[in-house]
Short mmCIF file of C-alpha atoms and ligand atoms in Angstrom, two decimals:
data_model
loop_
_atom_site.label_atom_id
_atom_site.label_comp_id
_atom_site.label_asym_id
_atom_site.label_seq_id
_atom_site.Cartn_x
_atom_site.Cartn_y
_atom_site.Cartn_z
CA MET A 613 28.22 -5.14 15.07
CA SER A 614 28.47 -1.97 13.28
CA VAL A 615 25.93 0.56 13.41
CA PHE A 616 27.26 3.66 11.41
CA SER A 617 27.37 1.23 8.17
CA ASP A 618 24.19 -0.31 8.70
CA PRO A 619 21.73 0.62 5.95
CA SER A 620 19.01 1.11 8.86
CA PHE A 621 21.59 3.73 10.33
CA ASP A 622 20.69 6.18 7.56
CA GLY A 623 21.94 9.41 9.05
CA HIS A 624 20.61 8.99 12.42
CA GLU A 625 21.31 12.23 14.37
CA GLN A 626 21.53 10.23 17.75
CA VAL A 627 21.26 6.76 19.51
CA VAL A 628 20.88 6.20 23.07
CA PHE A 629 21.23 2.73 24.79
CA ALA A 630 20.14 2.98 28.02
CA ALA A 631 20.22 0.57 30.84
CA ASP A 632 19.24 0.60 34.30
CA LEU A 633 20.32 -2.68 36.65
CA ALA A 634 17.78 -1.87 39.22
CA SER A 635 14.63 -1.89 37.41
CA GLY A 636 15.99 -4.45 34.79
CA LEU A 637 15.14 -1.62 31.84
CA ARG A 638 17.35 -2.21 28.58
CA ALA A 639 16.29 0.23 26.13
CA ILE A 640 17.21 2.28 22.88
CA ILE A 641 16.33 5.66 21.92
CA ALA A 642 16.65 6.77 18.59
CA VAL A 643 16.67 10.28 17.18
CA HIS A 644 16.76 10.02 13.34
CA ASP A 645 15.73 13.76 12.57
CA THR A 646 14.95 16.92 14.04
CA ARG A 647 15.09 19.23 11.11
CA LEU A 648 11.20 19.74 11.29
CA GLY A 649 10.86 19.32 15.25
CA ALA A 650 11.18 17.60 17.82
CA ALA A 651 11.62 13.50 17.05
CA VAL A 652 8.08 12.27 18.32
CA GLY A 653 7.57 8.46 18.06
CA GLY A 654 6.33 5.44 19.71
CA CYS A 655 7.86 3.62 22.80
CA ARG A 656 7.98 -0.16 22.07
CA MET A 657 7.72 -2.69 24.39
CA TYR A 658 8.73 -6.35 22.89
CA PRO A 659 10.70 -9.48 23.98
CA TYR A 660 13.12 -9.17 21.12
CA ALA A 661 15.41 -12.20 20.40
CA SER A 662 18.35 -10.39 20.09
CA GLU A 663 20.04 -6.84 20.55
CA ALA A 664 20.79 -6.93 17.02
CA GLU A 665 16.84 -7.32 16.23
CA ALA A 666 16.11 -4.44 18.53
CA ILE A 667 18.53 -2.18 16.72
CA ASP A 668 17.20 -2.69 13.67
CA ASP A 669 13.82 -2.09 14.46
CA VAL A 670 14.14 1.18 16.48
CA LEU A 671 16.30 2.45 13.64
CA ARG A 672 13.77 1.68 10.86
CA LEU A 673 10.88 2.75 12.92
CA SER A 674 12.50 6.15 13.77
CA ARG A 675 13.41 6.82 9.91
CA GLY A 676 9.87 5.95 9.01
CA MET A 677 8.56 8.36 11.61
CA THR A 678 10.62 11.34 9.74
CA TYR A 679 8.90 10.24 6.73
CA LYS A 680 5.34 9.93 8.18
CA SER A 681 5.35 13.52 10.04
CA ALA A 682 6.91 15.07 7.05
CA LEU A 683 4.32 13.48 4.31
CA ALA A 684 1.47 14.31 7.06
CA GLY A 685 2.44 17.80 7.01
CA LEU A 686 3.43 18.00 10.71
CA PRO A 687 6.26 20.22 12.36
CA LEU A 688 7.70 17.04 14.07
CA GLY A 689 10.94 15.14 13.27
CA GLY A 690 11.36 11.68 13.51
CA GLY A 691 12.22 9.12 16.50
CA LYS A 692 11.28 6.18 18.23
CA SER A 693 12.20 4.09 21.49
CA VAL A 694 12.35 0.55 22.18
CA ILE A 695 12.13 -1.31 25.21
CA ILE A 696 13.71 -5.09 25.46
CA GLY A 697 11.23 -7.06 27.61
CA ASP A 698 7.89 -8.70 27.87
CA PRO A 699 5.24 -6.22 28.09
CA GLY A 700 3.13 -9.19 29.83
CA GLN A 701 5.62 -9.63 32.62
CA ASP A 702 8.45 -7.13 32.68
CA LYS A 703 6.35 -3.65 33.38
CA SER A 704 7.09 -2.29 36.99
CA ALA A 705 6.80 1.36 38.22
CA ALA A 706 10.62 1.50 38.68
CA LEU A 707 11.07 0.40 34.75
CA TRP A 708 8.86 3.17 33.60
CA ARG A 709 10.82 5.83 36.10
CA ALA A 710 13.96 4.81 34.77
CA MET A 711 12.59 5.10 31.30
CA ALA A 712 11.44 8.59 31.65
CA GLY A 713 14.57 9.46 33.09
CA PHE A 714 16.32 8.72 30.21
CA ILE A 715 13.97 10.26 27.98
CA ASP A 716 13.99 13.26 29.85
CA SER A 717 17.82 13.31 29.52
CA LEU A 718 17.34 14.16 25.91
CA GLY A 719 15.72 17.63 26.54
CA GLY A 720 12.94 17.54 24.50
CA ARG A 721 14.43 16.11 21.56
CA TYR A 722 12.78 13.03 21.58
CA VAL A 723 9.38 12.55 22.60
CA ALA A 724 7.60 9.22 23.35
CA ALA A 725 4.07 8.18 22.66
CA GLU A 726 2.14 4.87 22.70
CA ASP A 727 3.11 1.86 20.71
CA SER A 728 2.95 -2.16 20.46
CA GLY A 729 3.30 -3.31 24.19
CA THR A 730 2.61 0.17 25.97
CA SER A 731 -0.67 1.86 27.08
CA VAL A 732 -1.87 5.01 27.90
CA THR A 733 -1.26 3.62 31.73
CA ASP A 734 2.44 3.52 30.70
CA LEU A 735 2.64 7.03 29.57
CA ARG A 736 0.61 8.26 32.03
CA ALA A 737 3.46 6.64 34.42
CA MET A 738 6.26 8.20 32.71
CA SER A 739 5.00 11.51 32.65
CA GLN A 740 5.17 11.90 36.52
CA TYR A 741 9.13 12.10 35.76
CA THR A 742 9.21 13.59 32.14
CA GLU A 743 7.01 16.15 30.49
CA HIS A 744 8.35 14.59 26.84
CA VAL A 745 5.46 12.03 26.71
CA SER A 746 2.43 12.31 24.20
CA GLY A 747 -0.77 10.69 23.96
CA PHE A 748 -2.64 10.59 27.00
CA ALA A 749 -4.81 13.66 26.96
CA ALA A 750 -8.09 13.53 28.15
CA THR A 751 -9.75 13.10 24.49
CA GLU A 752 -12.71 11.02 23.48
CA HIS A 753 -10.61 7.92 23.38
CA GLY A 754 -8.47 8.81 26.92
CA GLY A 755 -5.51 9.72 24.49
CA ASP A 756 -5.22 6.77 22.61
CA PRO A 757 -4.43 7.62 18.87
CA SER A 758 -5.31 3.94 17.68
CA PRO A 759 -9.08 5.38 16.23
CA SER A 760 -7.19 8.24 14.55
CA THR A 761 -4.77 5.48 12.71
CA ALA A 762 -7.67 3.25 11.78
CA LEU A 763 -9.45 6.29 10.22
CA GLY A 764 -6.44 7.26 8.16
CA VAL A 765 -6.20 3.67 7.20
CA TYR A 766 -9.70 3.58 5.91
CA VAL A 767 -9.40 6.89 4.20
CA ALA A 768 -6.55 5.45 2.10
CA ILE A 769 -8.30 1.91 1.66
CA ARG A 770 -10.99 4.69 -0.17
CA ALA A 771 -8.49 6.26 -1.83
CA ALA A 772 -6.56 3.16 -3.30
CA LEU A 773 -10.15 1.88 -4.26
CA ALA A 774 -10.71 4.99 -6.20
CA HIS A 775 -7.51 4.99 -7.86
CA ARG A 776 -7.02 1.28 -8.94
CA LEU A 777 -10.78 0.42 -9.56
CA GLY A 778 -12.59 3.65 -10.05
CA VAL A 779 -14.66 2.46 -6.94
CA SER A 780 -16.25 4.92 -4.52
CA ASP A 781 -18.42 3.06 -2.73
CA LEU A 782 -17.33 0.30 -0.27
CA GLU A 783 -20.74 -1.78 -0.66
CA GLY A 784 -19.61 -5.10 -1.36
CA VAL A 785 -15.80 -4.71 -1.51
CA ARG A 786 -13.63 -7.44 0.44
CA VAL A 787 -11.12 -6.49 2.90
CA ALA A 788 -9.02 -9.12 5.04
CA ILE A 789 -7.65 -7.77 7.98
CA GLN A 790 -4.40 -9.55 9.66
CA GLY A 791 -4.83 -8.35 13.41
CA LEU A 792 -7.87 -7.28 15.51
CA GLY A 793 -5.63 -4.64 18.20
CA HIS A 794 -6.42 -1.25 18.75
CA VAL A 795 -6.49 -0.22 15.02
CA GLY A 796 -7.71 -3.54 13.66
CA PHE A 797 -11.01 -3.55 15.41
CA ALA A 798 -11.70 0.53 14.87
CA LEU A 799 -10.77 -0.34 11.13
CA ALA A 800 -13.02 -3.52 11.02
CA GLN A 801 -15.92 -1.40 12.68
CA MET A 802 -15.23 1.53 10.00
CA LEU A 803 -15.39 -1.35 6.93
CA LYS A 804 -18.14 -2.81 8.66
CA SER A 805 -20.25 0.40 8.81
CA ALA A 806 -19.81 1.28 5.18
CA GLY A 807 -20.94 -1.84 3.98
CA ALA A 808 -17.52 -3.93 3.15
CA GLU A 809 -17.24 -7.44 3.64
CA VAL A 810 -14.48 -8.09 6.13
CA LEU A 811 -12.59 -10.83 6.65
CA ALA A 812 -10.23 -11.07 9.98
CA SER A 813 -7.89 -12.81 11.95
CA ASP A 814 -6.10 -12.69 15.43
CA ILE A 815 -3.58 -14.75 17.16
CA ASN A 816 -5.61 -13.88 20.29
CA PHE A 817 -8.84 -15.84 19.80
CA ALA A 818 -10.28 -13.54 22.39
CA ASN A 819 -10.09 -10.57 19.88
CA LEU A 820 -11.54 -12.67 16.91
CA LEU A 821 -14.38 -13.75 18.83
CA ARG A 822 -15.20 -10.25 20.00
CA ALA A 823 -15.02 -9.07 16.24
CA GLU A 824 -17.16 -11.95 15.19
CA SER A 825 -19.78 -11.49 17.64
CA GLU A 826 -19.83 -7.37 17.88
CA LEU A 827 -19.12 -6.61 14.18
CA GLY A 828 -19.85 -9.80 12.17
CA VAL A 829 -16.74 -10.25 10.69
CA THR A 830 -15.95 -13.42 9.24
CA PRO A 831 -13.20 -15.27 11.17
CA VAL A 832 -9.65 -16.97 9.22
CA ALA A 833 -7.33 -18.71 10.55
CA PRO A 834 -4.07 -16.57 11.10
CA GLU A 835 -2.01 -18.66 8.45
CA ASN A 836 -4.65 -18.11 5.79
CA ILE A 837 -5.29 -14.48 6.34
CA LEU A 838 -3.02 -13.10 3.81
CA TYR A 839 -3.77 -15.13 0.66
CA GLU A 840 -7.56 -14.81 0.80
CA ASP A 841 -9.40 -13.76 -2.22
CA VAL A 842 -10.06 -10.09 -1.52
CA ASP A 843 -10.06 -6.40 -3.17
CA VAL A 844 -7.70 -5.32 -0.04
CA LEU A 845 -5.53 -7.17 2.52
CA ALA A 846 -4.97 -4.80 5.70
CA PRO A 847 -1.53 -5.85 7.59
CA CYS A 848 -2.51 -4.72 11.12
CA ALA A 849 -0.45 -6.74 13.33
CA LEU A 850 3.42 -6.54 13.10
CA GLY A 851 5.98 -5.85 10.52
CA GLY A 852 7.56 -7.89 7.84
CA ALA A 853 4.08 -9.49 6.87
CA LEU A 854 5.13 -8.76 2.98
CA ASN A 855 8.14 -10.90 1.88
CA ALA A 856 9.33 -12.79 -1.11
CA ASP A 857 7.33 -15.90 0.02
CA SER A 858 4.09 -14.05 1.01
CA ILE A 859 4.10 -11.79 -1.85
CA SER A 860 4.19 -14.66 -4.46
CA ARG A 861 0.86 -15.96 -2.95
CA LEU A 862 -1.08 -12.82 -2.21
CA ARG A 863 -4.49 -12.43 -4.07
CA ALA A 864 -5.63 -8.94 -3.08
CA GLY A 865 -4.59 -6.29 -5.55
CA ILE A 866 -4.25 -3.64 -3.05
CA VAL A 867 -2.42 -3.89 0.20
CA ALA A 868 -3.47 -1.10 2.62
CA GLY A 869 -2.70 -1.80 6.40
CA ALA A 870 -1.53 0.06 9.60
CA ALA A 871 1.69 -2.11 10.43
CA ASN A 872 4.93 -0.45 10.42
CA ASN A 873 7.37 -1.93 8.27
CA GLN A 874 5.28 -4.40 6.08
CA LEU A 875 8.14 -5.15 3.64
CA ARG A 876 10.36 -7.47 5.02
CA GLU A 877 12.89 -6.05 2.85
CA THR A 878 13.36 -3.11 0.33
CA SER A 879 13.12 -5.24 -2.59
CA ASP A 880 9.70 -6.42 -1.73
CA GLY A 881 8.46 -3.02 -3.00
CA CYS A 882 9.62 -4.24 -6.69
CA ARG A 883 8.28 -7.70 -6.23
CA LEU A 884 4.62 -5.84 -5.36
CA VAL A 885 5.10 -3.92 -8.82
CA ASP A 886 5.96 -6.97 -10.72
CA ARG A 887 2.94 -8.55 -9.43
CA GLY A 888 0.96 -5.42 -10.43
CA ILE A 889 -0.20 -5.37 -6.50
CA LEU A 890 -0.94 -1.50 -5.38
CA TYR A 891 0.90 -1.12 -2.16
CA CYS A 892 0.08 1.66 0.03
CA PRO A 893 3.19 2.70 2.03
CA ASP A 894 2.62 2.23 5.78
CA PHE A 895 4.55 4.95 6.68
CA LEU A 896 2.07 7.54 4.44
CA ILE A 897 -1.30 5.90 5.83
CA ASN A 898 -0.68 5.07 9.09
CA ALA A 899 -0.09 8.68 10.26
CA GLY A 900 -3.45 9.43 11.90
CA GLY A 901 -1.99 8.29 15.20
CA ILE A 902 0.61 10.65 14.72
CA ILE A 903 -1.44 13.49 13.55
CA ASP A 904 -3.70 12.82 16.72
CA VAL A 905 -0.97 12.92 18.97
CA HIS A 906 0.33 16.35 17.72
CA TYR A 907 -2.82 17.79 18.23
CA GLN A 908 -3.05 16.40 21.82
CA ARG A 909 0.50 18.12 22.31
CA SER A 910 -0.49 21.41 20.73
CA GLY A 911 -3.87 21.51 22.35
CA LEU A 912 -4.89 22.15 19.07
CA ASP A 913 -8.72 22.08 18.19
CA ARG A 914 -10.02 18.61 17.56
CA ALA A 915 -12.39 19.88 15.04
CA GLY A 916 -9.53 19.95 12.94
CA LEU A 917 -8.15 16.70 13.39
CA ARG A 918 -10.69 14.76 11.26
CA GLU A 919 -9.77 16.56 8.37
CA HIS A 920 -6.15 16.79 8.90
CA ILE A 921 -6.30 12.69 8.61
CA GLU A 922 -8.54 12.89 5.75
CA SER A 923 -5.90 14.58 3.71
CA ILE A 924 -3.97 11.24 4.13
CA GLY A 925 -6.07 10.47 0.65
CA ASP A 926 -4.83 13.19 -1.21
CA ARG A 927 -1.40 12.38 -0.26
CA LEU A 928 -1.63 8.68 -1.15
CA THR A 929 -3.30 9.38 -4.80
CA GLU A 930 -0.54 11.91 -5.59
CA VAL A 931 1.89 9.16 -4.48
CA LEU A 932 -0.10 6.45 -6.59
CA GLN A 933 -0.29 8.98 -9.79
CA ARG A 934 3.72 9.67 -9.71
CA ALA A 935 4.47 5.68 -9.02
CA ASP A 936 1.88 4.78 -12.08
CA ARG A 937 3.51 7.34 -14.16
CA CYS A 938 7.35 5.86 -13.55
CA HIS A 939 6.31 2.25 -12.95
CA ARG A 940 8.17 2.31 -9.70
CA PRO A 941 7.51 1.25 -6.16
CA THR A 942 5.07 3.57 -4.17
CA GLY A 943 7.44 3.45 -1.11
CA GLU A 944 10.07 4.47 -2.99
CA ILE A 945 7.78 7.32 -4.34
CA ALA A 946 6.68 8.18 -1.11
CA GLU A 947 10.09 8.32 0.37
CA GLU A 948 11.20 11.04 -2.42
CA LEU A 949 8.27 13.00 -1.89
CA ALA A 950 8.99 13.32 2.14
CA GLU A 951 12.74 14.12 1.26
CA GLU A 952 11.48 16.93 -0.99
CA LEU A 953 9.09 18.22 1.84
CA LEU A 954 11.58 17.90 4.50
CA GLY A 955 13.90 19.91 2.19
CA ALA A 956 11.56 22.52 1.63
CA GLN A 957 10.11 22.98 5.11
CA SER A 958 13.53 22.57 7.05
CA LYS A 959 14.81 25.71 5.01
CA THR A 960 11.92 28.08 6.43
CA LEU A 961 12.93 26.90 10.10
CA LYS A 962 14.71 29.51 11.91
CA GLN A 963 16.39 27.14 14.85
CA PRO A 964 16.67 23.64 13.66
CA LEU A 965 16.82 21.10 16.76
CA ARG A 966 20.62 19.81 16.10
CA SER A 967 22.65 20.31 19.20
CA VAL A 968 21.99 18.70 22.36
CA ALA A 969 23.36 20.43 25.59
P1 NAD B 1088 -2.09 -4.04 18.89
O1 NAD B 1088 -0.66 -4.48 19.64
O2 NAD B 1088 -3.17 -3.65 20.04
O3 NAD B 1088 -2.92 -5.32 17.99
C1 NAD B 1088 -1.78 -5.94 17.43
C2 NAD B 1088 -2.60 -7.27 17.04
O4 NAD B 1088 -2.52 -8.15 15.96
C3 NAD B 1088 -3.01 -8.16 18.57
O5 NAD B 1088 -4.38 -8.27 18.72
C4 NAD B 1088 -2.46 -9.25 18.28
O6 NAD B 1088 -2.90 -10.36 19.00
C5 NAD B 1088 -2.54 -9.32 16.66
N1 NAD B 1088 -1.60 -10.62 15.88
C6 NAD B 1088 -0.11 -10.52 15.90
N2 NAD B 1088 0.55 -11.28 15.31
C7 NAD B 1088 -0.60 -11.95 14.59
C8 NAD B 1088 -0.36 -12.82 13.44
N3 NAD B 1088 0.68 -13.23 12.88
N4 NAD B 1088 -1.69 -13.00 12.75
C9 NAD B 1088 -3.04 -12.29 13.12
N5 NAD B 1088 -2.83 -11.64 14.23
C10 NAD B 1088 -1.78 -11.10 14.95
O7 NAD B 1088 -1.43 -3.21 17.86
P2 NAD B 1088 -2.20 -1.76 17.31
O8 NAD B 1088 -2.12 -0.74 18.00
O9 NAD B 1088 -3.47 -2.09 16.83
O10 NAD B 1088 -1.26 -1.58 15.94
C11 NAD B 1088 -1.20 -2.47 14.87
C12 NAD B 1088 -0.16 -1.89 14.01
O11 NAD B 1088 -0.43 -0.96 13.45
C13 NAD B 1088 1.29 -2.22 14.70
O12 NAD B 1088 2.36 -3.01 13.85
C14 NAD B 1088 1.83 -0.72 15.03
O13 NAD B 1088 2.88 -0.51 15.32
C15 NAD B 1088 0.91 -0.05 14.14
N6 NAD B 1088 0.86 1.18 14.01
C16 NAD B 1088 0.08 1.44 15.27
C17 NAD B 1088 -0.80 2.89 15.39
C18 NAD B 1088 -1.63 3.15 16.71
O14 NAD B 1088 -2.14 4.21 16.56
N7 NAD B 1088 -1.89 2.31 17.81
C19 NAD B 1088 -0.20 3.87 14.88
C20 NAD B 1088 0.78 3.63 13.57
C21 NAD B 1088 1.10 2.36 13.30
#
């Protein structure tokens, strides 16, 4: 397959294919852009059906991290890593040691954080062999940035409701959440506390039962959750939930969720505009986690963390207003804004991290 001409490649600075026969590790580390700082991004573990699928995923995700950090006003670049494997079966001390070695070989150009299929425990395991992992500090959630991600999505939902419906109160607002994992559960908790009516689904029945009994969410079958008659749909499972078929059947007026790469293809942004559905770009509104990781890495006072995450609401409003003016997909507008910020901020940097030893 070709990589350089793949649309997802999009100017990546470096892509590392890492294999370790002894531990069975097969991984890809993608460094998209280090103009603003080290490429910080999650290390995902997933049983990809093919190598091509893994390459496409890591390239799209790392590019998204560049834009995410720029829009969140962080001095970080964009990167991501994926391990091809089953998180339920393929983890071992040897695997983390090997992965940490490859991360370390990049000398800090890439810094790994938690992602789907990896946990704070896994990051700690890698931290024995490299300093270039983040997101396991002794914070109130043991370093897990998911509650911060949920807060960012919650703030975004409020901003989108204010923008679209002039609503400032969540009382009685109906929200459907797809996926009640680390982020989805915390989001459901915040929405319920604010008086919203929450419908939710999870393919993991235990997660659904817990949310039903502890939070009082209304359970919905996984195959129906995207199509509920709600004000807001929050995809918080895996990417690709929004595609030609699903978009034609959505009934929500607003889509605002944590999952990365919610649009299966770029043209899905136009499909959402055509249907009059307000899409809140995933890489803008799920930045709470990377903001949290940055605060952990830099030892910044966590008192400022909440305010920083809440600024996602203002950034989203700016994007939605621009998109309204030109009747274009919000994702395109957010990418343009990120490029503006990257251009402006990288000019002020004295030592861009371009070369590797
Ligand atoms: P998670 O793995 O803890 O939770 C995902 C949940 O979705 C699981 O409970 C899973 O059973 C469920 N699920 C999977 N497929 C489903 C389907 N078809 N229908 C319903 N439920 C389904 O992951 P997470 O940490 O909560 O992250 C959720 C999403 O947000 C992921 O796409 C992740 O990449 C993204 N994200 C997470 C963070 C973070 O801080 N954790 C930050 C940015 C983006």
